[in-house]
């Protein structure tokens, strides 16, 4: 006759009570572990890669043009250059600039500038004035207006420039002397011209150094660089300009404040060179290898 042992329940007063504030952990058996291993996923590797920087602007030089600069000594006598510079028979040459243009980056801007240099636009820079010089910064040319006053005849055969609203056109900076740029914020053509539906902006500026011009960045379109003739740029930059006195500046500021239209007219002569600097010739340079690698900013 066998004996069997019966386990009696532990009396309540002998049971061990847990002092932990948390509920007891669930019991994990092999089936639970297998389930967790098939439902949980873990990254195999931790990515430490950084996003690649955007590509640099394409500054390959695709076109070359030249601008010859001279001084007209007798312009201030009659304020008229005449037809085909007939009133500047005794002009004094300054020298030639050779410009390289970034045709891959801003093809429309480059095409229009080249057309103005060759005359295929129905207009030309030849015989037109350098209208403003800002010492230590840049000089400007190509203002439109009366041809006999040394201003550019409004061109009719140019492509509508839509690059002025493209972000890539504003990537390059005015970081040194010799940067060629299409002025948008600095454009000083008359408002009547700008309101014409056939208006084309053909002004241009060239930085003179010695330092950068950060105030021009992101507001104007850099489309080329001076390849030869930086000494000519320095010579033009050194030409004296008209600078108003402090009293005149204050009167002008007040006139502008009260809406006097003569204030803008008076400011038109500020920073004008006191010598008549003009573009005596311009055109395209034909070379065996027109393109240069993008080594220039």
CSV table of C-alpha atoms in Angstrom, one decimal:
chain,number,residue,atom,x,y,z
A,1,UNK,CA,0.0,0.0,0.0
A,2,UNK,CA,1.7,3.2,-1.3
A,3,UNK,CA,1.8,6.6,0.3
A,4,UNK,CA,1.3,9.8,-1.5
A,5,UNK,CA,2.3,13.2,-0.3
A,6,UNK,CA,-0.1,16.1,-0.7
A,7,UNK,CA,1.3,19.7,-0.8
A,8,UNK,CA,-0.6,22.0,1.3
A,9,UNK,CA,-0.9,25.7,0.4
A,10,UNK,CA,1.4,28.0,2.3
A,11,UNK,CA,-0.4,29.8,5.1
A,12,UNK,CA,-1.0,33.5,4.4
A,13,UNK,CA,1.1,34.6,7.4
A,14,UNK,CA,4.2,32.8,5.9
A,15,UNK,CA,3.9,34.1,2.4
A,16,UNK,CA,6.7,36.5,1.2
A,17,UNK,CA,5.4,39.9,0.1
A,18,UNK,CA,7.3,41.9,-2.5
A,19,UNK,CA,8.2,45.4,-1.5
A,20,UNK,CA,8.7,46.5,-5.2
A,21,UNK,CA,6.3,49.3,-6.4
A,22,UNK,CA,6.3,47.7,-9.9
A,23,UNK,CA,4.2,44.7,-10.9
A,24,UNK,CA,6.0,41.4,-11.2
A,25,UNK,CA,7.8,40.8,-14.5
A,26,UNK,CA,6.0,38.3,-16.8
A,27,UNK,CA,7.6,35.0,-17.1
A,28,UNK,CA,9.4,34.6,-20.5
A,29,UNK,CA,9.6,31.1,-21.8
A,30,UNK,CA,11.1,29.9,-25.1
A,31,UNK,CA,7.9,30.5,-27.0
A,32,UNK,CA,7.9,34.2,-25.8
A,33,UNK,CA,11.5,34.7,-26.8
A,34,UNK,CA,11.0,33.2,-30.2
A,35,UNK,CA,8.0,35.5,-30.8
A,36,UNK,CA,10.0,38.6,-29.8
A,37,UNK,CA,12.9,37.6,-32.0
A,38,UNK,CA,10.7,37.5,-35.1
A,39,UNK,CA,8.8,40.7,-34.5
A,40,UNK,CA,11.5,43.1,-33.3
A,41,UNK,CA,13.9,44.5,-35.9
A,42,UNK,CA,17.2,46.3,-35.2
A,43,UNK,CA,19.2,48.5,-37.5
A,44,UNK,CA,22.0,46.5,-39.0
A,45,UNK,CA,24.4,49.5,-39.2
A,46,UNK,CA,24.4,53.0,-38.0
A,47,UNK,CA,24.6,55.5,-40.8
A,48,UNK,CA,27.3,58.2,-40.3
A,49,UNK,CA,27.2,59.6,-43.8
A,50,UNK,CA,26.7,63.3,-44.4
A,51,UNK,CA,24.6,64.7,-47.3
A,52,UNK,CA,26.8,65.6,-50.3
A,53,UNK,CA,27.3,69.4,-50.8
A,54,UNK,CA,25.6,70.9,-53.9
A,55,UNK,CA,27.8,71.0,-57.0
A,56,UNK,CA,29.8,74.2,-57.6
A,57,UNK,CA,28.6,76.6,-60.2
A,58,UNK,CA,30.0,75.9,-63.7
A,59,UNK,CA,32.4,78.8,-64.4
A,60,UNK,CA,33.8,77.3,-67.6
A,61,UNK,CA,34.7,80.2,-69.9
A,62,UNK,CA,32.8,79.6,-73.2
A,63,UNK,CA,33.1,83.0,-74.9
A,64,UNK,CA,35.6,85.9,-74.9
A,65,UNK,CA,35.0,89.5,-75.8
A,66,UNK,CA,37.1,92.7,-75.6
A,67,UNK,CA,36.3,96.2,-74.5
A,68,UNK,CA,38.7,99.1,-75.5
A,69,UNK,CA,38.5,102.2,-73.2
A,70,UNK,CA,39.5,105.7,-74.0
A,71,UNK,CA,39.1,109.3,-72.7
A,72,UNK,CA,37.4,112.0,-74.7
A,73,UNK,CA,39.2,115.2,-73.6
A,74,UNK,CA,36.8,117.7,-75.1
A,75,UNK,CA,33.5,116.1,-74.1
A,76,UNK,CA,32.8,118.6,-71.3
A,77,UNK,CA,33.0,121.4,-73.9
A,78,UNK,CA,29.7,120.5,-75.6
A,79,UNK,CA,28.5,117.4,-73.8
A,80,UNK,CA,28.0,115.6,-77.1
A,81,UNK,CA,30.0,112.7,-78.4
A,82,UNK,CA,28.5,113.1,-81.9
A,83,UNK,CA,27.7,110.4,-84.4
A,84,UNK,CA,30.3,107.6,-84.4
A,85,UNK,CA,32.5,109.6,-82.0
A,86,UNK,CA,33.0,112.4,-84.5
A,87,UNK,CA,33.6,114.8,-81.6
A,88,UNK,CA,36.3,112.7,-80.1
A,89,UNK,CA,38.9,112.8,-82.8
A,90,UNK,CA,41.7,113.4,-80.2
A,91,UNK,CA,40.7,110.6,-77.8
A,92,UNK,CA,43.3,109.2,-75.4
A,93,UNK,CA,43.4,105.4,-75.3
A,94,UNK,CA,43.5,103.8,-71.8
A,95,UNK,CA,43.7,100.1,-72.9
A,96,UNK,CA,41.9,96.9,-73.6
A,97,UNK,CA,40.0,94.5,-71.3
A,98,UNK,CA,39.6,90.8,-72.4
A,99,UNK,CA,36.6,89.2,-70.6
A,100,UNK,CA,35.8,85.5,-70.2
A,101,UNK,CA,32.1,84.7,-70.1
A,102,UNK,CA,30.3,81.9,-68.2
A,103,UNK,CA,28.1,80.6,-71.0
A,104,UNK,CA,27.2,77.3,-69.3
A,105,UNK,CA,26.1,79.0,-66.1
A,106,UNK,CA,24.0,81.9,-67.4
A,107,UNK,CA,23.7,81.4,-71.2
A,108,UNK,CA,21.0,84.1,-71.8
A,109,UNK,CA,22.9,86.8,-70.0
A,110,UNK,CA,26.1,85.9,-71.8
A,111,UNK,CA,24.4,85.8,-75.2
A,112,UNK,CA,22.9,89.2,-74.7
A,113,UNK,CA,26.2,90.8,-73.5
A,114,UNK,CA,28.0,89.3,-76.5
A,115,UNK,CA,25.4,90.6,-78.9
A,116,UNK,CA,25.9,94.1,-77.4
A,117,UNK,CA,29.7,93.8,-77.9
A,118,UNK,CA,29.3,92.6,-81.6
A,119,UNK,CA,26.4,94.9,-82.4
A,120,UNK,CA,24.1,92.1,-83.5
A,121,UNK,CA,21.5,93.2,-81.0
A,122,UNK,CA,20.7,96.3,-83.0
A,123,UNK,CA,22.7,98.3,-80.5
A,124,UNK,CA,26.2,98.4,-79.2
A,125,UNK,CA,28.4,99.4,-76.3
A,126,UNK,CA,30.8,101.1,-78.7
A,127,UNK,CA,30.9,104.9,-78.2
A,128,UNK,CA,29.1,104.8,-74.8
A,129,UNK,CA,30.2,106.1,-71.5
A,130,UNK,CA,31.4,104.7,-68.2
A,131,UNK,CA,28.7,106.4,-66.2
A,132,UNK,CA,29.6,105.7,-62.6
A,133,UNK,CA,32.8,104.9,-60.7
A,134,UNK,CA,32.6,103.9,-57.0
A,135,UNK,CA,36.1,104.0,-55.7
A,136,UNK,CA,37.3,100.8,-54.1
A,137,UNK,CA,34.2,98.9,-55.4
A,138,UNK,CA,33.2,98.9,-59.0
A,139,UNK,CA,32.4,100.9,-62.2
A,140,UNK,CA,29.3,100.8,-64.3
A,141,UNK,CA,28.7,101.2,-68.1
A,142,UNK,CA,25.9,100.5,-70.5
A,143,UNK,CA,23.2,102.9,-69.4
A,144,UNK,CA,20.4,103.3,-71.9
A,145,UNK,CA,19.3,106.7,-73.3
A,146,UNK,CA,20.4,109.2,-75.9
A,147,UNK,CA,23.1,107.9,-78.2
A,148,UNK,CA,24.6,111.4,-78.8
A,149,UNK,CA,25.1,111.7,-75.0
A,150,UNK,CA,27.1,108.6,-74.8
A,151,UNK,CA,24.3,106.4,-73.7
A,152,UNK,CA,23.3,103.0,-75.1
A,153,UNK,CA,20.6,102.9,-77.8
A,154,UNK,CA,17.8,100.6,-76.4
A,155,UNK,CA,18.4,97.2,-78.1
A,156,UNK,CA,15.5,95.4,-79.8
A,157,UNK,CA,17.1,92.1,-80.9
A,158,UNK,CA,17.8,90.4,-77.6
A,159,UNK,CA,16.4,87.4,-75.8
A,160,UNK,CA,14.1,88.0,-72.9
A,161,UNK,CA,16.3,87.3,-69.9
A,162,UNK,CA,14.5,85.0,-67.5
A,163,UNK,CA,17.7,84.2,-65.6
A,164,UNK,CA,17.0,87.1,-63.2
A,165,UNK,CA,14.5,84.9,-61.4
A,166,UNK,CA,16.6,81.7,-61.3
A,167,UNK,CA,18.4,81.1,-58.1
A,168,UNK,CA,21.5,79.5,-59.8
A,169,UNK,CA,22.2,82.8,-61.4
A,170,UNK,CA,23.0,84.4,-58.1
A,171,UNK,CA,25.4,81.8,-56.7
A,172,UNK,CA,28.7,83.5,-57.6
A,173,UNK,CA,30.0,86.3,-55.4
A,174,UNK,CA,31.7,89.6,-56.1
A,175,UNK,CA,34.8,88.4,-54.2
A,176,UNK,CA,37.6,90.2,-55.9
A,177,UNK,CA,38.6,92.7,-58.6
A,178,UNK,CA,37.7,91.8,-62.2
A,179,UNK,CA,34.2,90.3,-61.6
A,180,UNK,CA,31.8,91.1,-64.4
A,181,UNK,CA,28.2,91.3,-63.4
A,182,UNK,CA,24.7,92.3,-64.7
A,183,UNK,CA,23.4,94.9,-62.2
A,184,UNK,CA,19.9,94.4,-61.0
A,185,UNK,CA,19.9,96.2,-57.6
A,186,UNK,CA,22.3,98.8,-59.0
A,187,UNK,CA,20.6,99.4,-62.3
A,188,UNK,CA,20.1,103.1,-62.9
A,189,UNK,CA,18.2,103.2,-66.2
A,190,UNK,CA,15.3,105.6,-66.2
A,191,UNK,CA,12.0,104.2,-64.9
A,192,UNK,CA,10.2,105.1,-68.2
A,193,UNK,CA,12.6,102.7,-70.0
A,194,UNK,CA,12.1,99.9,-67.5
A,195,UNK,CA,8.3,100.1,-67.8
A,196,UNK,CA,8.6,99.5,-71.6
A,197,UNK,CA,7.5,95.9,-72.3
A,198,UNK,CA,10.4,95.6,-74.8
A,199,UNK,CA,13.0,96.7,-72.2
A,200,UNK,CA,16.3,94.7,-71.9
A,201,UNK,CA,18.8,95.4,-69.1
A,202,UNK,CA,22.2,95.7,-70.7
A,203,UNK,CA,24.1,97.6,-68.1
A,204,UNK,CA,27.1,95.9,-66.6
A,205,UNK,CA,29.5,96.5,-63.8
A,206,UNK,CA,33.1,95.4,-63.2
A,207,UNK,CA,34.5,95.2,-59.7
A,208,UNK,CA,37.7,97.2,-59.2
A,209,UNK,CA,39.0,95.8,-55.8
A,210,UNK,CA,41.1,95.8,-53.8
A,211,UNK,CA,38.6,94.0,-51.6
A,212,UNK,CA,35.3,92.1,-52.2
A,213,UNK,CA,31.9,93.8,-52.7
A,214,UNK,CA,29.5,91.6,-50.5
A,215,UNK,CA,26.8,94.2,-50.8
A,216,UNK,CA,26.4,93.1,-54.5
A,217,UNK,CA,26.1,89.4,-53.7
A,218,UNK,CA,22.7,87.7,-54.3
A,219,UNK,CA,21.4,90.8,-56.0
A,220,UNK,CA,23.3,90.9,-59.3
A,221,UNK,CA,24.2,88.2,-61.8
A,222,UNK,CA,27.9,87.4,-62.1
A,223,UNK,CA,28.5,86.2,-65.7
A,224,UNK,CA,32.2,86.7,-66.4
A,225,UNK,CA,35.7,87.7,-65.3
A,226,UNK,CA,38.5,89.9,-66.6
A,227,UNK,CA,41.1,87.6,-68.2
A,228,UNK,CA,43.5,90.4,-69.3
A,229,UNK,CA,43.7,94.1,-68.3
A,230,UNK,CA,43.3,94.3,-64.6
A,231,UNK,CA,45.7,97.2,-64.7
A,232,UNK,CA,43.2,99.0,-67.0
A,233,UNK,CA,40.5,98.3,-64.4
A,234,UNK,CA,42.8,99.9,-61.8
A,235,UNK,CA,43.4,102.9,-64.0
A,236,UNK,CA,39.7,103.5,-64.5
A,237,UNK,CA,39.0,103.1,-60.8
A,238,UNK,CA,41.5,105.8,-60.0
A,239,UNK,CA,39.8,108.5,-62.2
A,240,UNK,CA,38.3,111.2,-59.9
A,241,UNK,CA,34.6,111.4,-59.5
A,242,UNK,CA,32.0,114.0,-58.4
A,243,UNK,CA,31.4,113.7,-54.7
A,244,UNK,CA,28.7,116.0,-53.2
A,245,UNK,CA,29.4,117.8,-50.0
A,246,UNK,CA,27.8,116.8,-46.7
A,247,UNK,CA,25.4,119.8,-46.9
A,248,UNK,CA,24.3,118.8,-50.4
A,249,UNK,CA,23.7,115.2,-49.2
A,250,UNK,CA,21.6,116.5,-46.3
A,251,UNK,CA,19.5,118.8,-48.6
A,252,UNK,CA,19.0,115.9,-51.0
A,253,UNK,CA,17.9,113.5,-48.3
A,254,UNK,CA,15.4,116.1,-47.1
A,255,UNK,CA,14.1,116.7,-50.6
A,256,UNK,CA,13.6,113.0,-51.1
A,257,UNK,CA,11.8,112.8,-47.8
A,258,UNK,CA,9.2,115.3,-48.9
A,259,UNK,CA,8.8,113.7,-52.3
A,260,UNK,CA,10.7,116.3,-54.4
A,261,UNK,CA,11.5,114.6,-57.7
A,262,UNK,CA,14.6,116.8,-58.2
A,263,UNK,CA,16.4,114.8,-55.5
A,264,UNK,CA,16.7,111.8,-57.8
A,265,UNK,CA,17.8,114.0,-60.7
A,266,UNK,CA,20.5,115.6,-58.6
A,267,UNK,CA,21.8,112.2,-57.4
A,268,UNK,CA,22.3,111.1,-61.0
A,269,UNK,CA,25.6,113.0,-61.2
A,270,UNK,CA,27.0,111.6,-58.0
A,271,UNK,CA,30.0,109.3,-58.6
A,272,UNK,CA,30.2,110.4,-62.2
A,273,UNK,CA,33.8,110.4,-63.5
A,274,UNK,CA,35.3,113.9,-63.9
A,275,UNK,CA,37.0,112.6,-67.1
A,276,UNK,CA,35.0,111.3,-70.0
A,277,UNK,CA,35.8,107.5,-70.0
A,278,UNK,CA,34.1,105.7,-72.9
A,279,UNK,CA,34.2,102.4,-74.7
A,280,UNK,CA,35.9,103.2,-78.0
A,281,UNK,CA,35.6,99.7,-79.4
A,282,UNK,CA,34.3,96.2,-78.5
A,283,UNK,CA,33.7,92.9,-80.1
A,284,UNK,CA,34.2,89.1,-79.9
A,285,UNK,CA,37.6,87.5,-79.7
A,286,UNK,CA,37.9,84.4,-81.9
A,287,UNK,CA,40.4,81.9,-80.5
A,288,UNK,CA,41.3,78.4,-81.4
A,289,UNK,CA,40.2,77.0,-78.0
A,290,UNK,CA,37.5,79.3,-76.7
A,291,UNK,CA,36.7,77.3,-73.5
A,292,UNK,CA,38.7,77.4,-70.3
A,293,UNK,CA,38.4,75.1,-67.4
A,294,UNK,CA,36.4,76.4,-64.5
A,295,UNK,CA,39.3,77.5,-62.4
A,296,UNK,CA,38.1,81.0,-61.8
A,297,UNK,CA,35.5,82.1,-59.3
